Short mmCIF file of C-alpha atoms in Angstrom, two decimals:
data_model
loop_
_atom_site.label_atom_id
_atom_site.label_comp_id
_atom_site.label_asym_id
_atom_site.label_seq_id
_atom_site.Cartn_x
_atom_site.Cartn_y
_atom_site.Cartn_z
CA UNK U 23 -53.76 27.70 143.57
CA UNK U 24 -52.86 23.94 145.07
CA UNK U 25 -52.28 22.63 147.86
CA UNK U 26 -52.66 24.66 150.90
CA UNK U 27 -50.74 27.79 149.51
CA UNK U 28 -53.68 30.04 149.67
CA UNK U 29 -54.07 32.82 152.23
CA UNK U 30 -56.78 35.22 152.88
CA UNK U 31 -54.93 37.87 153.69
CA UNK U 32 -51.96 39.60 151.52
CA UNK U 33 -50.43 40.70 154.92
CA UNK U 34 -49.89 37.36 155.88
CA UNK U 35 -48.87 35.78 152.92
CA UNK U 36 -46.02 38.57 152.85
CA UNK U 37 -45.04 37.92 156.61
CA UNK U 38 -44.84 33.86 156.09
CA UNK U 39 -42.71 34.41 152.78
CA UNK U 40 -40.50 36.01 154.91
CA UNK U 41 -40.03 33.27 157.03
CA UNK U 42 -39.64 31.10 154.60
CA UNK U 43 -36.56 32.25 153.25
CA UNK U 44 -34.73 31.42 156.35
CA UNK U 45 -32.68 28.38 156.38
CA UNK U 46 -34.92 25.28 157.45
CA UNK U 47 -38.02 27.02 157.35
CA UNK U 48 -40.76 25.57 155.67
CA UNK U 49 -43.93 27.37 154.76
CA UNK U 50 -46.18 24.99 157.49
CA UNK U 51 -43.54 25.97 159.87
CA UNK U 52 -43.25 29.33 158.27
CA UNK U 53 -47.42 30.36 159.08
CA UNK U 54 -47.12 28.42 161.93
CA UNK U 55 -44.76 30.73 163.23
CA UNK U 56 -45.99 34.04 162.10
CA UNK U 57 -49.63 32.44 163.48
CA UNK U 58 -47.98 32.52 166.96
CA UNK U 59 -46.36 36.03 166.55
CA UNK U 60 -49.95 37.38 165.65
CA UNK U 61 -51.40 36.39 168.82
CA UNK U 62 -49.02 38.24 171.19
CA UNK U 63 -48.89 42.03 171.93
CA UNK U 64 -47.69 44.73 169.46
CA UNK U 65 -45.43 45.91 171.65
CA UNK U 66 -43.79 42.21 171.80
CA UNK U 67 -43.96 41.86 168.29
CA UNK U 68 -42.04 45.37 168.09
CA UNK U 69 -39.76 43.79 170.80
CA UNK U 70 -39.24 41.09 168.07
CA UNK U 71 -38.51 43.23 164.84
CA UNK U 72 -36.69 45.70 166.71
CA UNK U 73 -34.05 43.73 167.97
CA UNK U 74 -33.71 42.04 164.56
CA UNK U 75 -33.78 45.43 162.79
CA UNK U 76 -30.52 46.26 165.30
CA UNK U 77 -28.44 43.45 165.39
CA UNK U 78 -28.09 44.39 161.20
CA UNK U 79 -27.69 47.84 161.53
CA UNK U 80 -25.57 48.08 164.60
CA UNK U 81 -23.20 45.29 165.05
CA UNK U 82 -19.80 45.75 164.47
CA UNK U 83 -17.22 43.22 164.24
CA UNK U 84 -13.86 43.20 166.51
CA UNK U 85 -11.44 44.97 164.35
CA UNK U 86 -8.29 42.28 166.18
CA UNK U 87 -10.36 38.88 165.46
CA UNK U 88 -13.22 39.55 163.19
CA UNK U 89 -15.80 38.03 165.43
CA UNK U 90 -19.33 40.04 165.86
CA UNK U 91 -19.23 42.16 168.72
CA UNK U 92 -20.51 45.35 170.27
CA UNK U 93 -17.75 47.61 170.68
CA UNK U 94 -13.85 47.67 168.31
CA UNK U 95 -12.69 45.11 170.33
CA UNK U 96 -14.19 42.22 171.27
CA UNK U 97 -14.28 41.28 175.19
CA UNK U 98 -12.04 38.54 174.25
CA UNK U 99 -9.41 40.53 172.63
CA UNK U 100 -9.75 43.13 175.12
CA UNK U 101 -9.28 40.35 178.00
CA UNK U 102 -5.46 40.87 179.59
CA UNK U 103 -5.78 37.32 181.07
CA UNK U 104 -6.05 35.78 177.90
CA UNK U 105 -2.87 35.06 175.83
CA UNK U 106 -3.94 37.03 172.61
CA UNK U 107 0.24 35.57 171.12
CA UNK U 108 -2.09 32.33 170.93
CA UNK U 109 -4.51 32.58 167.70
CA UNK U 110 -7.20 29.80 167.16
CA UNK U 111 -8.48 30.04 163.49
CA UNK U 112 -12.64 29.47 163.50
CA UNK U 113 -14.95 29.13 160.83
CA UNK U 114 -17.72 31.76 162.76
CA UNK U 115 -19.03 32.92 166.04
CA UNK U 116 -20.14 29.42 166.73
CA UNK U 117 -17.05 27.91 166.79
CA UNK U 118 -15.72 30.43 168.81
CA UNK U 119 -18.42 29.85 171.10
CA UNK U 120 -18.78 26.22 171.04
CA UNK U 121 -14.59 26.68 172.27
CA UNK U 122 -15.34 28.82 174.77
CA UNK U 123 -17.97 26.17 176.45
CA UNK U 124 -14.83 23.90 176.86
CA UNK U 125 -13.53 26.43 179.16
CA UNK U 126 -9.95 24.59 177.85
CA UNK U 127 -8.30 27.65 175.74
CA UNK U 128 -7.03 30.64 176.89
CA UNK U 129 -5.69 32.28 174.12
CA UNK U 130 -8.02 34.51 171.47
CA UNK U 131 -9.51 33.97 167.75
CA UNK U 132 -9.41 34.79 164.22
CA UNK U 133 -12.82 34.59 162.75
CA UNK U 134 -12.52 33.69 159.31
CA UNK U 135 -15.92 34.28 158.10
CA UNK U 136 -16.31 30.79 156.54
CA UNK U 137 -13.85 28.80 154.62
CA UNK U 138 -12.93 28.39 150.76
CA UNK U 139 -14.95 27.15 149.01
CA UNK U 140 -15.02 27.50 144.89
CA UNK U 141 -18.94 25.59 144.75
CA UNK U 142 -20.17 28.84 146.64
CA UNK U 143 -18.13 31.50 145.02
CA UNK U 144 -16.18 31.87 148.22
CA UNK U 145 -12.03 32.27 147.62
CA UNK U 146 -9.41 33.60 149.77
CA UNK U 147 -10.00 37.48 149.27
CA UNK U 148 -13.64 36.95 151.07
CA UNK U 149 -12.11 35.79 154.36
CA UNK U 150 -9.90 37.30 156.68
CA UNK U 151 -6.71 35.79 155.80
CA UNK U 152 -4.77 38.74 155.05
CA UNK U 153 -5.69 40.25 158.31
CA UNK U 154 -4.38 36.72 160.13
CA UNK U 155 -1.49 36.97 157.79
CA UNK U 156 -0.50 40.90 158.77
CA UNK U 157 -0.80 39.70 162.45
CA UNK U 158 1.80 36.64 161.99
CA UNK U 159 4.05 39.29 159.61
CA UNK U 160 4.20 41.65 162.21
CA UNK U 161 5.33 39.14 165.03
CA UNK U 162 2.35 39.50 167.38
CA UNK U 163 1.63 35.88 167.20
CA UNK U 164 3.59 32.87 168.82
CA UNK U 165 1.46 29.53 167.66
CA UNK U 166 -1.93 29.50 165.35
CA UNK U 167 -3.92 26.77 165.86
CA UNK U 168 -6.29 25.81 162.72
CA UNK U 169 -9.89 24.81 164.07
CA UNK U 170 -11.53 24.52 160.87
CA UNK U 171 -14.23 21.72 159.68
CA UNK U 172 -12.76 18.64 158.53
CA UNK U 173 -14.31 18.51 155.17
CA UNK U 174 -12.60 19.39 151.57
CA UNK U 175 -13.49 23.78 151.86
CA UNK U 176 -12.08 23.05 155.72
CA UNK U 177 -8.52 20.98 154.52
CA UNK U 178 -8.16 23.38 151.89
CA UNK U 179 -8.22 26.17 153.45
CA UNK U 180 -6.06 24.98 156.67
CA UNK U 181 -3.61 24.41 153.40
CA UNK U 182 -3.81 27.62 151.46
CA UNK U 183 -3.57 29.62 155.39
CA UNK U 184 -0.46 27.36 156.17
CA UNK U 185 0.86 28.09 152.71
CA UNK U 186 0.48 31.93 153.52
CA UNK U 187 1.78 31.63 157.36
CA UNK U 188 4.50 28.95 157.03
CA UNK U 189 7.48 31.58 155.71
CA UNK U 190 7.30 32.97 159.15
CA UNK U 191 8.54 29.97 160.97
CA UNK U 192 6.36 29.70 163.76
CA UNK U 193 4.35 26.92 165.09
CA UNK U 194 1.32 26.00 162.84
CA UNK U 195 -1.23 23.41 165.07
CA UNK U 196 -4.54 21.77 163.77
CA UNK U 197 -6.84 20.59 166.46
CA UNK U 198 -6.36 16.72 167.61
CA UNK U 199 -9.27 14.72 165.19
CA UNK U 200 -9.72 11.26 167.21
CA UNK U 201 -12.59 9.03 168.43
CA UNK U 202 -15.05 11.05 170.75
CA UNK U 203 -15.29 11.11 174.24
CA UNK U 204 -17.82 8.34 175.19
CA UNK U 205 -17.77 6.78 172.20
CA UNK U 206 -17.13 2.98 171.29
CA UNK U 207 -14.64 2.42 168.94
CA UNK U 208 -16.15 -0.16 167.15
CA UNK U 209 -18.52 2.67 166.02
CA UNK U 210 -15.88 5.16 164.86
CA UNK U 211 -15.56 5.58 161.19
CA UNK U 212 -11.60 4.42 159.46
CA UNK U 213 -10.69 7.51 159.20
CA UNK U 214 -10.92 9.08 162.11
CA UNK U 215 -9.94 5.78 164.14
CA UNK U 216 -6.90 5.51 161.82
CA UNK U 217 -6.18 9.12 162.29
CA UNK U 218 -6.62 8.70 165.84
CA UNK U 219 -3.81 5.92 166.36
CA UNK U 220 -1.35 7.94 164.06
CA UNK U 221 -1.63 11.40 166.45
CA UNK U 222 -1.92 9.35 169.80
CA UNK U 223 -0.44 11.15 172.78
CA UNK U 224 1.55 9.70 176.12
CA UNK U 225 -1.16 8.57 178.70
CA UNK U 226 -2.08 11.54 180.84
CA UNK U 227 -3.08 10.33 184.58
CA UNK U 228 -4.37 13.96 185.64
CA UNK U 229 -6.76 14.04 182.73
CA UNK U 230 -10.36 13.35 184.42
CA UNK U 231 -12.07 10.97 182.03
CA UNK N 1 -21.73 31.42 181.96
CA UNK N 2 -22.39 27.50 181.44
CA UNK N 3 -22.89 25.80 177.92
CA UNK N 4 -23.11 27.82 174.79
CA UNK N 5 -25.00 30.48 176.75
CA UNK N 6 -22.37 33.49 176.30
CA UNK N 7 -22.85 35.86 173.08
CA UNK N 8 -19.93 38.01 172.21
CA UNK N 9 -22.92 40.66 171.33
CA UNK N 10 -25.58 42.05 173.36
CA UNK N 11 -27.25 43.08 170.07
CA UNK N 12 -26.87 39.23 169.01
CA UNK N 13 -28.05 38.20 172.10
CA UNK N 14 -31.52 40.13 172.07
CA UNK N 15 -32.08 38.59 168.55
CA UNK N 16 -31.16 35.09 169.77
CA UNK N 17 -33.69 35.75 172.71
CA UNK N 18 -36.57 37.15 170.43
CA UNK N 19 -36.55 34.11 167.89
CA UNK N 20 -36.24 31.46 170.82
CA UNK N 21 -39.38 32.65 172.00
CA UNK N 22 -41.40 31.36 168.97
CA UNK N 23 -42.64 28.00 169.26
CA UNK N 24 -40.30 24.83 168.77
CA UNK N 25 -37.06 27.36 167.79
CA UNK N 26 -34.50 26.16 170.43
CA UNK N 27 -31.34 28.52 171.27
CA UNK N 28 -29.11 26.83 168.76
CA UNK N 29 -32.30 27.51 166.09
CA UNK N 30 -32.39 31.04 167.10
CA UNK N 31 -28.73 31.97 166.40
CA UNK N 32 -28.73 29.85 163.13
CA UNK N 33 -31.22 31.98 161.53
CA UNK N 34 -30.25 35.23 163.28
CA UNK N 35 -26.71 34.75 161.96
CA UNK N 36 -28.57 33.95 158.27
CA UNK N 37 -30.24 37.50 158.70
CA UNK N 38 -27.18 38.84 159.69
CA UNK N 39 -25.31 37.78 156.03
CA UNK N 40 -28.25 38.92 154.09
CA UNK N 41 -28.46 43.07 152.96
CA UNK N 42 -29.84 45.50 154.88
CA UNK N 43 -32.68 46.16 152.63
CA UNK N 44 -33.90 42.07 152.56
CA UNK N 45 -33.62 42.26 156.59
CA UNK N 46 -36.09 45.16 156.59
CA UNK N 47 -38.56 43.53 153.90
CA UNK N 48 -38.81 40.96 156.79
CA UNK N 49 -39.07 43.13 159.97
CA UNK N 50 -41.54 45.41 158.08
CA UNK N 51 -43.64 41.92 156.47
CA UNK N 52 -43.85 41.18 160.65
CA UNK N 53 -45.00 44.73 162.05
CA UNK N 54 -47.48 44.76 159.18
CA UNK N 55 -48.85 41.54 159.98
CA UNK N 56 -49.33 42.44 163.57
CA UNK N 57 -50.63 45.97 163.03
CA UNK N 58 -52.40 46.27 160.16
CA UNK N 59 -54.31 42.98 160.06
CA UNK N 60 -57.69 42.09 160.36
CA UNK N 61 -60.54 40.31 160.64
CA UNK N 62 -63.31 39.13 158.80
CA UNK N 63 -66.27 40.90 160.75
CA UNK N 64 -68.67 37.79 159.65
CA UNK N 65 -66.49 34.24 159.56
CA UNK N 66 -63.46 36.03 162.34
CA UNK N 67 -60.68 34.94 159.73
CA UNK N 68 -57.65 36.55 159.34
CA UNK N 69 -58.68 39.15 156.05
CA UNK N 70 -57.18 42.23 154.91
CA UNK N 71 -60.84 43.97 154.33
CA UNK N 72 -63.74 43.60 157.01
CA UNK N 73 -65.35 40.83 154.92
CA UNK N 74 -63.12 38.18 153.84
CA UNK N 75 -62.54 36.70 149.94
CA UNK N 76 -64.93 33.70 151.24
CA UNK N 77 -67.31 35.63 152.90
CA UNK N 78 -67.84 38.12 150.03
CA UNK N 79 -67.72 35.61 147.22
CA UNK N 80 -71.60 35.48 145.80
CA UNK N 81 -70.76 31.77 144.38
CA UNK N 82 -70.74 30.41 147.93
CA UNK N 83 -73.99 28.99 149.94
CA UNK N 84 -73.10 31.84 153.32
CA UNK N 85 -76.21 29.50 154.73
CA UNK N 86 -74.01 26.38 155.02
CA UNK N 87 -71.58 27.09 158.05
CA UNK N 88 -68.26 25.11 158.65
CA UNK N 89 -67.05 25.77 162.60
CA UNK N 90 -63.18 25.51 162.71
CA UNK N 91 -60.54 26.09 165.27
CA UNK N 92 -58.20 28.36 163.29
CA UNK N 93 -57.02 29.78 159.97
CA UNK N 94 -54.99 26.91 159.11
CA UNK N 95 -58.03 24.55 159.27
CA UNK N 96 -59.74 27.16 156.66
CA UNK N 97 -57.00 26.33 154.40
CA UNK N 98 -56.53 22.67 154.90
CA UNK N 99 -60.46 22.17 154.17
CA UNK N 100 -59.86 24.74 150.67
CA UNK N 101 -57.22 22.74 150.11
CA UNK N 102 -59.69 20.01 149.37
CA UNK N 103 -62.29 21.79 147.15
CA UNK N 104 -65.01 19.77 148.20
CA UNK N 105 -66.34 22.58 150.27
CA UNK N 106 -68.49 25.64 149.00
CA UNK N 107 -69.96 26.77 152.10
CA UNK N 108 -68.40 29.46 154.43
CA UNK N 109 -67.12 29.22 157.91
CA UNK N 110 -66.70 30.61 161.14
CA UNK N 111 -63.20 30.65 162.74
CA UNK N 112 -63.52 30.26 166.85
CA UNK N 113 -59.73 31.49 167.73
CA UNK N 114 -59.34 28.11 169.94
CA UNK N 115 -61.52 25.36 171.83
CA UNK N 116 -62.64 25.63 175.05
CA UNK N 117 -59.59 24.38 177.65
CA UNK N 118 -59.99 25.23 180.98
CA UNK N 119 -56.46 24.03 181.46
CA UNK N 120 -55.62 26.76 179.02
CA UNK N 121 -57.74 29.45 180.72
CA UNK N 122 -59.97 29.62 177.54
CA UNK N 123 -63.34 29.67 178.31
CA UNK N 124 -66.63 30.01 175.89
CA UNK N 125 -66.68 33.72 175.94
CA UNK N 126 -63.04 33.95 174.83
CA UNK N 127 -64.04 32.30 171.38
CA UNK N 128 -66.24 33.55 168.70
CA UNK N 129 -69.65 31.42 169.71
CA UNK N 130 -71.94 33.91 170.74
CA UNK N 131 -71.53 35.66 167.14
CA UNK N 132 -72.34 31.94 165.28
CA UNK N 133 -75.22 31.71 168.18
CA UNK N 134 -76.32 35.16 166.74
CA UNK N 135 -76.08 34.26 163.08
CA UNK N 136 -78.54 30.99 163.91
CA UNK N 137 -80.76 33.06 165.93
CA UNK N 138 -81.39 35.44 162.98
CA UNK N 139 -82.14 32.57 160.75
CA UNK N 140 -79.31 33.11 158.63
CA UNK N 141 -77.93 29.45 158.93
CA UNK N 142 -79.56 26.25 157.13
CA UNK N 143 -76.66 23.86 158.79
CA UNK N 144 -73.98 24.06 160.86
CA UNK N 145 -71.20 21.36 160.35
CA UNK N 146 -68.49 21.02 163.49
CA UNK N 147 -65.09 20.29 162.20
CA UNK N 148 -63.21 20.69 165.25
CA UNK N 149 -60.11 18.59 166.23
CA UNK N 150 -61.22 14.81 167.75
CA UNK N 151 -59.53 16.00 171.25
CA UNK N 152 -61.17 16.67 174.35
CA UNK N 153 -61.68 20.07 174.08
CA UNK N 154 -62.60 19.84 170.54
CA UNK N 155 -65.38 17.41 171.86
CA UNK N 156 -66.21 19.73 174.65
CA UNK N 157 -66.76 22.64 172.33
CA UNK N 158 -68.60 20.80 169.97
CA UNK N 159 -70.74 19.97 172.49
CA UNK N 160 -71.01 23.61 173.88
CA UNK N 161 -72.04 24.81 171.08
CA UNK N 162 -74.42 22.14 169.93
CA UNK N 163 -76.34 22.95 173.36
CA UNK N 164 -76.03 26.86 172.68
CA UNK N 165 -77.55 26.01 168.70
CA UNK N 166 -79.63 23.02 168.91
CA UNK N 167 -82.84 25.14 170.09
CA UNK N 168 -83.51 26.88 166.79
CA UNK N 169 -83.60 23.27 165.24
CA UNK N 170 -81.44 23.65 162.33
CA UNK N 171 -79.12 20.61 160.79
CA UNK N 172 -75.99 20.17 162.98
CA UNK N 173 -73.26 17.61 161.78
CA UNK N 174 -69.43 17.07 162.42
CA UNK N 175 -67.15 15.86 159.98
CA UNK N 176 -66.98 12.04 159.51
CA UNK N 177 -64.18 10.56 161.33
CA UNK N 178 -62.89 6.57 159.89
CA UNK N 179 -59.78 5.67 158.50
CA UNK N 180 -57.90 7.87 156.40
CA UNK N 181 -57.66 7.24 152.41
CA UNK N 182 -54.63 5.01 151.32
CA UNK N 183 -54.15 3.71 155.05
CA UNK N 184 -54.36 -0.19 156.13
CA UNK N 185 -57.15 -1.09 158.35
CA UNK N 186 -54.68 -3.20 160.20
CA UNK N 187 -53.01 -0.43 161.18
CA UNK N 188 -55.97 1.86 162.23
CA UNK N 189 -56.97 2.37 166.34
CA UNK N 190 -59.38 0.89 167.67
CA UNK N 191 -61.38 4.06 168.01
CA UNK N 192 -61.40 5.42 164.59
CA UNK N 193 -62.32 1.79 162.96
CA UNK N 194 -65.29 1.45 165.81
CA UNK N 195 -66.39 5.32 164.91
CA UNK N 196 -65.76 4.16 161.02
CA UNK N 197 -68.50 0.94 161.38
CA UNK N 198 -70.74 2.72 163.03
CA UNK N 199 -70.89 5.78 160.66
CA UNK N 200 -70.70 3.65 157.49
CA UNK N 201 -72.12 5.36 154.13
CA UNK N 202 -73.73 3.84 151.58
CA UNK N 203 -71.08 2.70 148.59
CA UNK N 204 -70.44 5.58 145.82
CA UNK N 205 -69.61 4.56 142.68
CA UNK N 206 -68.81 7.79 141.76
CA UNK N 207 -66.38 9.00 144.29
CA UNK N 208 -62.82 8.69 142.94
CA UNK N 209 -60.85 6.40 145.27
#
């Protein structure tokens, strides 16, 4: 009964609920939303719930990397001009996606799904590691690069995959963690400056900077 | 093909779409929460598509104040304890509920959908003021109090519909506008401490400040 959490209508206070449960959505934001969807056409707002209704029933997931797609195989994995011997371990789609906007990799992915994490219930038998593990055992993969967050679920599980991988002998990278591009240096935090000096590279001259 | 813009999911890429439409999501918003829906079960996915269609198809509106209602006469409208002769004019539900919010209010109101903004393409007859011109015509109204927003068009409307009301002589006021509770004059514009001198009230012992 306080504060503005009274609505006039049942219909609505069910529809903003729902909103609210998603991540970052308050209830203003929440009736705000649902305020706008009520003043466009049904058939939009069918348009709307229609195409979130299918995107949980019918995706699928590539059955080679894991990541959501709408056929077996992804368009990546199914792409003979990429190097699929190359695997690049991601956290999620958006990883894979924020790669692919570098247009700087040319090899495919292994979507793990998220990373370990014992806070959040999350170990190793909720990922795909065995599936990155049974492609390594079989010999189908020449490097795996690990492109995970650099935070304590991220190192740990870069450790526990490299732990599982390692026996096979072949080349294990992590992606280079240095000061950004256009930053200054006096901003950079210890770590990553110190980390940056330790994994510095020869000068490249054809690198445009 | 530039940016994040590629989805590895056409399915994914509808959703995306349909929640970037809504007001202040972004693209990178969009696939947040569509990737949130897609982790949660089937059935809590549906409870939200279904809470949506509802909304939009089975709502309605109070046939007397034009709130959003799930009856033709709304809670307000119908409750007995209310003076229905003391009318508040408001832009939209969410002014309705920001006025409860303050339980200084026992009258009833009448919702207008909008202001009048040419700039908009919303003109008089696209609000509800010939209905609140037909409740004061029948008598049915001992004072009409304009709470609109202090923007152009709010002032435009208020003024619209003070010309459209004024000839059947009945009380017409608008909310007071002066500087806010708790703020610092010092800190107030110029505008609302002018508006606050000029509409000064006599001193209230009894009001709680």
């Amino acid at each position: 009964m306080s504060g503005q959490g009274q609505y006039s209508s049942q219909l609505l206070e069910n529809a903003v609920s729902q909103f609210a449960k998603l991540p970052s959505i308050g209830r203003k934001t929440a009736l705000r939303l649902v305020l706008h969807l009520l003043r466009q056409e049904q058939e939009d707002v069918e348009a709307f719930t229609s195409a979130v209704s299918h995107l949980r029933s019918d995706i699928r997931y590539c059955h080679i990397c894991h990541n959501i797609s709408d056929s077996d195989t992804c368009d990546i994995c199914s792409d003979k001009h990429r190097n699929n011997r190359q695997v690049c371990v991601v956290e999620n789609i958006r990883d894979v996606m924020a790669i692919e906007s570098t247009r700087q990799y040319n090899g495919v992915y292994h979507v793990l799904g998220g990373v370990i994490s014992p806070m959040d219930g999350i170990g190793p038998d909720d990922l795909t590691i065995e599936s990155l593990h049974d492609k390594v055992a079989s010999k189908a993969v020449d490097e795996v690069i690990l492109a995970l967050s650099t935070t304590m679920e991220g190192d740990t599980t870069n450790y526990y995959i490299y732990k599982r991988i390692a026996p096979y002998g072949i080349p294990v990278t992590t992606i280079a963690r240095g000061v950004a591009v256009g930053d200054e240096l006096e901003y950079a935090d210890a770590l990553t400056l110190g980390r940056s000096l330790v994994n510095r590279v020869p000068f490249d001259t054809t690198l445009n900077y």
